[in-house]
């Protein structure tokens, strides 16, 4: 996923929130102004001004919640103060201002710390109580019931808003932690693959260094008639080769993970792909391999091992994620490059998704890159999957 996608989604969500809140505000203004002027006797100019301030604070709360909350409390208290008690309609909280204030409380609980939302809600309730005590007169019982309804519903709205805010906060934290864990796991996979590459490199180079050591140590005896200075040069070469071998073994011990056993089996390469394919076929898979061209391609020792690991990982992925699908392995020498393709057809059955998977390709890319090659893994147009790896052929052998 691109890092810009969450940002773009956040911007679109914010824009739609502004549109929705503004639409609700316009609807509330069109209802609240005439009701306040006709039923509750609020002067038209005051009804319009206070309603615009009260309802207009809703979109303002999306950017400045504290200021919007204070404006809404002052505006609604002014509106309630100018409203005349009437037995035909609820008072002091009319339906429209009550809905507006519920929307404000929810927005504040959803967008701001709960202390701000709770304070605004408390000030609204306290203001209405003072107004009812001063202007209630013979409507004390009805005003009390009205305020109780407002407080009860408002407390529920406040609780819902706080709960939704906390749920979103926890969800964002979980998503962030999952992303961090995925990045850490990816880095660990790459680090482990690099350590494995170092061990493989040791096995490849150790053989050559051992040959140099033996040849240098035995050269005076094999060649005969070697003067003292030349013999000392050969001895120095043998000593340096042994020193390099010791240092490589020490580095290998530092890189080896606790519990790893020393590798005693010979390193694999392209020549072993046929055996790998036969073993996979014996497990019940429909897999075949082919060598394109008359000559077997030549690779360096590191690239040869990397090529084998690519085929091994690709076959393993095909067996896990495309059970029952036919698999084809092709190796071809082309324009100084060795191209390996492992392709599986569309699976005939659904694979079981294994949690924590998906890092084999990361390790594969790291290994191929370290060997000087490239790899591409992608779905095919027919619903299958193909892995294509390219390695440079060794110059000495490729020219033969």
XYZ file of C-alpha atoms in Angstrom:
400
model
C 0.000 0.000 0.000
C 1.281 3.462 -0.853
C 2.040 5.747 2.108
C -0.083 8.493 0.489
C -3.252 6.389 0.354
C -4.157 6.736 4.080
C -3.577 10.498 3.821
C -5.857 10.765 0.780
C -8.543 8.693 2.485
C -8.298 10.932 5.553
C -8.721 14.059 3.435
C -11.747 12.638 1.632
C -13.318 11.579 4.934
C -12.739 15.055 6.403
C -14.272 16.726 3.337
C -17.378 14.538 3.515
C -17.695 15.281 7.239
C -17.700 19.014 6.509
C -20.353 18.536 3.822
C -22.577 16.442 6.095
C -22.310 18.790 9.098
C -22.948 21.848 6.939
C -26.039 20.229 5.411
C -27.399 19.394 8.874
C -26.702 22.970 10.019
C -28.634 24.468 7.086
C -31.580 22.167 7.774
C -31.622 23.088 11.464
C -31.495 26.822 10.705
C -34.474 26.536 8.354
C -36.503 24.861 11.117
C -35.243 26.584 14.265
C -35.686 30.230 13.193
C -39.421 30.117 12.328
C -40.266 27.921 15.349
C -38.489 30.280 17.751
C -40.167 33.355 16.240
C -43.710 31.990 15.931
C -44.210 29.536 18.801
C -41.876 30.935 21.457
C -42.236 34.635 20.677
C -38.541 35.375 20.106
C -38.067 38.558 18.036
C -37.285 37.595 14.470
C -33.920 39.399 14.348
C -32.810 37.833 17.627
C -34.148 34.414 16.596
C -32.230 34.571 13.334
C -28.981 35.888 14.870
C -28.881 33.517 17.821
C -29.884 30.528 15.699
C -27.152 31.258 13.148
C -24.616 31.461 15.980
C -25.965 28.328 17.642
C -26.231 26.168 14.538
C -23.215 27.750 12.826
C -21.058 26.521 15.693
C -21.522 22.943 14.406
C -19.173 23.211 11.393
C -16.944 25.469 13.488
C -16.527 22.582 15.953
C -14.729 20.560 13.274
C -11.815 23.005 13.396
C -12.033 24.838 16.752
C -14.084 22.649 19.125
C -13.570 24.630 22.320
C -14.524 27.984 20.783
C -17.476 26.385 19.014
C -18.711 24.862 22.272
C -18.584 28.186 24.106
C -20.413 29.955 21.262
C -23.118 27.300 21.213
C -23.717 27.577 24.969
C -23.944 31.374 24.881
C -26.210 31.364 21.805
C -28.594 28.700 23.053
C -28.847 30.246 26.519
C -29.715 33.578 24.906
C -32.322 31.833 22.766
C -33.822 30.037 25.784
C -33.860 33.270 27.795
C -35.894 35.044 25.102
C -38.257 32.079 24.641
C -41.591 32.461 26.395
C -42.960 29.419 28.303
C -45.943 27.916 26.525
C -48.143 24.983 27.511
C -48.463 23.880 23.867
C -44.735 23.189 23.346
C -41.760 21.924 25.388
C -39.835 24.566 27.313
C -37.119 25.706 27.964
C -35.652 23.229 25.472
C -37.541 23.347 22.197
C -37.049 20.388 19.896
C -34.872 22.160 17.311
C -32.390 23.780 19.741
C -32.287 20.527 21.679
C -31.332 18.539 18.563
C -28.731 21.176 17.672
C -27.178 20.937 21.123
C -27.157 17.122 20.960
C -25.289 17.365 17.645
C -22.813 19.782 19.228
C -22.219 17.515 22.210
C -21.655 14.508 19.939
C -19.236 16.418 17.686
C -17.250 17.631 20.672
C -17.144 14.159 22.217
C -16.101 12.729 18.851
C -13.488 15.322 17.895
C -12.173 16.762 21.184
C -11.086 15.480 24.602
C -13.994 14.243 26.688
C -13.453 16.994 29.279
C -14.419 19.672 26.735
C -17.568 17.853 25.618
C -18.604 17.143 29.198
C -18.061 20.787 30.212
C -20.133 22.137 27.320
C -22.920 19.682 28.057
C -22.844 20.574 31.748
C -22.930 24.323 31.021
C -25.899 23.818 28.676
C -27.849 21.912 31.321
C -26.913 24.379 34.072
C -27.925 27.361 31.933
C -31.315 25.854 31.161
C -31.886 25.143 34.874
C -31.160 28.766 35.795
C -33.484 30.013 33.037
C -36.247 27.655 34.192
C -35.909 28.846 37.777
C -36.059 32.521 36.788
C -38.757 32.406 34.092
C -40.508 29.123 34.841
C -43.305 30.508 36.957
C -46.237 28.125 36.783
C -44.452 25.869 34.325
C -41.952 24.505 36.844
C -43.108 20.887 36.572
C -43.126 20.884 32.779
C -39.743 22.647 32.673
C -38.289 20.112 35.109
C -39.488 17.212 32.957
C -38.152 18.943 29.861
C -34.710 19.448 31.403
C -34.628 15.854 32.686
C -35.305 14.616 29.165
C -32.569 16.870 27.794
C -30.031 15.703 30.394
C -30.919 12.025 29.943
C -30.679 12.029 26.159
C -27.653 14.348 26.184
C -25.767 12.079 28.588
C -26.415 9.149 26.280
C -25.223 11.141 23.246
C -22.126 12.234 25.185
C -21.348 8.642 26.150
C -21.783 7.412 22.587
C -19.513 10.151 21.239
C -16.797 9.391 23.784
C -17.062 5.662 23.066
C -16.796 6.198 19.311
C -13.780 8.482 19.770
C -12.031 5.940 21.973
C -12.827 3.135 19.532
C -11.325 5.138 16.643
C -8.268 5.960 18.723
C -7.700 2.319 19.640
C -8.243 1.258 16.029
C -5.679 3.789 14.772
C -3.187 2.565 17.360
C -3.749 -1.042 16.302
C -3.275 -0.178 12.638
C -0.106 1.744 13.463
C 1.235 -1.141 15.554
C 0.439 -3.629 12.815
C 2.292 -1.496 10.287
C 5.296 -1.172 12.597
C 5.280 -4.922 13.293
C 5.092 -5.687 9.581
C 8.039 -3.382 8.885
C 10.050 -4.898 11.729
C 9.263 -8.417 10.519
C 10.295 -7.495 6.989
C 13.595 -6.053 8.244
C 14.198 -9.162 10.354
C 13.542 -11.427 7.366
C 16.029 -9.447 5.289
C 18.604 -9.542 8.093
C 18.185 -13.296 8.487
C 18.510 -13.780 4.749
C 21.688 -11.691 4.698
C 23.117 -13.828 7.502
C 22.215 -16.930 5.543
C 23.868 -15.433 2.477
C 26.991 -14.810 4.523
C 27.041 -18.450 5.587
C 26.568 -19.558 1.992
C 29.310 -17.203 0.889
C 31.618 -18.748 3.471
C 30.955 -22.224 2.102
C 31.598 -21.060 -1.455
C 34.773 -19.077 -0.758
C 36.177 -21.515 1.798
C 36.670 -24.100 -0.914
C 38.648 -21.698 -3.092
C 40.718 -20.476 -0.146
C 41.478 -24.069 0.837
C 42.664 -24.821 -2.688
C 44.918 -21.731 -2.596
C 46.332 -22.841 0.734
C 47.085 -26.363 -0.465
C 48.565 -25.197 -3.751
C 50.758 -22.562 -2.123
C 51.965 -24.907 0.612
C 52.814 -27.721 -1.806
C 54.183 -25.585 -4.641
C 57.877 -25.760 -3.629
C 57.755 -29.546 -3.405
C 55.742 -29.949 -6.610
C 57.736 -27.540 -8.716
C 61.204 -28.377 -7.403
C 64.257 -26.179 -7.675
C 62.425 -23.252 -6.040
C 64.751 -20.717 -4.451
C 64.398 -19.669 -0.827
C 62.750 -16.309 -1.548
C 60.109 -17.883 -3.775
C 59.429 -20.597 -1.209
C 58.916 -17.915 1.438
C 56.436 -16.145 -0.864
C 54.490 -19.387 -1.277
C 54.557 -19.879 2.508
C 53.232 -16.344 3.048
C 50.406 -17.019 0.565
C 49.469 -20.215 2.417
C 49.581 -18.395 5.754
C 47.356 -15.602 4.494
C 44.876 -18.132 3.100
C 44.683 -19.941 6.449
C 44.268 -16.631 8.289
C 41.440 -15.616 5.964
C 39.738 -18.963 6.536
C 39.952 -18.539 10.331
C 38.525 -15.018 10.145
C 35.682 -16.181 7.904
C 34.838 -18.981 10.322
C 34.802 -16.492 13.213
C 32.453 -14.221 11.275
C 30.243 -17.181 10.466
C 30.018 -18.107 14.163
C 28.932 -14.515 14.946
C 26.244 -14.618 12.269
C 24.931 -18.055 13.118
C 21.599 -17.962 14.965
C 21.520 -19.775 18.311
C 20.699 -23.394 17.687
C 21.796 -23.417 14.044
C 23.792 -26.498 13.210
C 26.857 -26.154 11.004
C 26.134 -26.931 7.368
C 27.838 -30.172 6.277
C 25.943 -30.911 3.061
C 27.203 -29.587 -0.284
C 25.681 -26.375 -1.628
C 22.957 -26.768 -4.213
C 22.825 -25.161 -7.628
C 21.137 -25.275 -11.011
C 22.319 -28.840 -11.519
C 20.131 -29.905 -8.576
C 16.904 -28.336 -9.881
C 15.955 -31.579 -11.606
C 16.210 -33.449 -8.301
C 14.163 -30.728 -6.576
C 11.454 -30.986 -9.230
C 11.336 -34.797 -8.941
C 11.019 -34.580 -5.164
C 8.182 -32.085 -5.525
C 6.446 -34.339 -8.070
C 6.767 -37.325 -5.722
C 4.809 -35.280 -3.166
C 1.851 -35.318 -5.576
C 2.338 -32.027 -7.416
C 2.018 -31.645 -11.192
C 5.427 -30.087 -11.809
C 7.792 -30.278 -14.774
C 11.068 -28.621 -15.698
C 12.836 -27.872 -18.947
C 16.213 -26.543 -20.037
C 15.870 -24.224 -23.000
C 18.951 -24.367 -25.223
C 21.551 -27.016 -25.910
C 24.075 -25.939 -23.260
C 23.568 -25.751 -19.553
C 23.839 -22.095 -18.360
C 26.885 -21.176 -16.289
C 26.636 -19.092 -13.107
C 28.980 -18.016 -10.360
C 28.836 -20.111 -7.199
C 26.769 -17.507 -5.306
C 24.357 -16.954 -8.208
C 24.107 -20.725 -8.733
C 22.980 -21.199 -5.147
C 20.622 -18.193 -5.356
C 19.021 -19.636 -8.511
C 18.373 -22.913 -6.712
C 16.822 -21.071 -3.741
C 14.551 -19.107 -6.077
C 13.171 -22.317 -7.590
C 12.864 -23.896 -4.152
C 10.937 -20.914 -2.709
C 8.745 -20.548 -5.817
C 7.789 -24.239 -5.723
C 7.045 -24.010 -2.010
C 4.828 -20.957 -2.536
C 2.993 -22.644 -5.412
C 2.268 -25.719 -3.308
C 0.956 -23.571 -0.428
C -1.024 -20.953 -2.307
C -2.062 -22.813 -5.492
C -2.840 -26.398 -4.481
C -3.593 -28.652 -7.443
C -2.250 -26.201 -10.027
C 0.236 -27.338 -12.668
C 3.733 -25.902 -12.168
C 6.344 -25.364 -14.873
C 10.026 -24.581 -14.280
C 12.123 -23.256 -17.180
C 15.838 -22.361 -17.246
C 17.281 -20.546 -20.248
C 20.588 -18.885 -21.178
C 19.740 -15.714 -23.073
C 22.058 -12.842 -24.137
C 24.611 -13.390 -21.408
C 21.875 -13.839 -18.789
C 20.426 -16.919 -17.157
C 16.631 -16.617 -16.923
C 14.631 -18.812 -14.542
C 10.842 -18.930 -14.690
C 8.571 -20.749 -12.258
C 4.932 -20.489 -13.250
C 1.856 -22.077 -11.751
C -1.579 -22.143 -13.323
C -4.808 -21.054 -11.674
C -5.355 -23.158 -8.525
C -8.134 -25.722 -8.643
C -8.901 -25.405 -4.923
C -8.747 -22.571 -2.426
C -5.607 -22.433 -0.330
C -5.653 -22.006 3.414
C -4.276 -18.591 4.347
C -1.445 -18.864 6.857
C -0.993 -15.916 9.219
C 2.439 -14.336 9.164
C 3.257 -15.451 5.634
C 4.256 -13.375 2.658
C 7.910 -12.775 3.574
C 9.403 -15.497 1.375
C 9.403 -13.130 -1.600
C 11.207 -10.498 0.467
C 14.004 -12.943 1.266
C 14.039 -14.136 -2.358
C 14.509 -10.599 -3.693
C 17.298 -9.918 -1.192
C 19.142 -13.105 -2.145
C 18.836 -12.488 -5.886
C 19.912 -8.855 -5.514
C 22.970 -9.906 -3.512
C 23.910 -12.281 -6.335
C 23.721 -9.448 -8.894
C 20.404 -10.498 -10.401
C 16.815 -9.319 -10.512
C 13.521 -11.015 -9.739
C 9.900 -10.234 -10.593
C 6.952 -12.001 -8.966
C 3.450 -11.222 -10.185
C 0.063 -12.737 -10.946
C -0.616 -13.806 -14.514
C -3.602 -12.885 -16.659
C -5.093 -16.393 -16.372
C -5.182 -16.337 -12.570
C -1.846 -18.045 -11.997
C 1.447 -16.741 -10.663
C 4.937 -16.456 -12.128
C 8.360 -15.807 -10.662
C 11.052 -14.679 -13.107
C 14.676 -14.338 -11.976
C 17.627 -13.217 -14.089
C 21.295 -13.727 -13.273
C 24.378 -12.663 -15.218
C 26.223 -15.637 -16.659
C 29.880 -15.987 -15.684
C 32.084 -14.424 -18.326
C 34.626 -17.194 -18.403
C 32.120 -19.985 -18.804
C 29.611 -18.051 -20.882
C 32.246 -17.434 -23.555
C 33.092 -21.098 -23.996
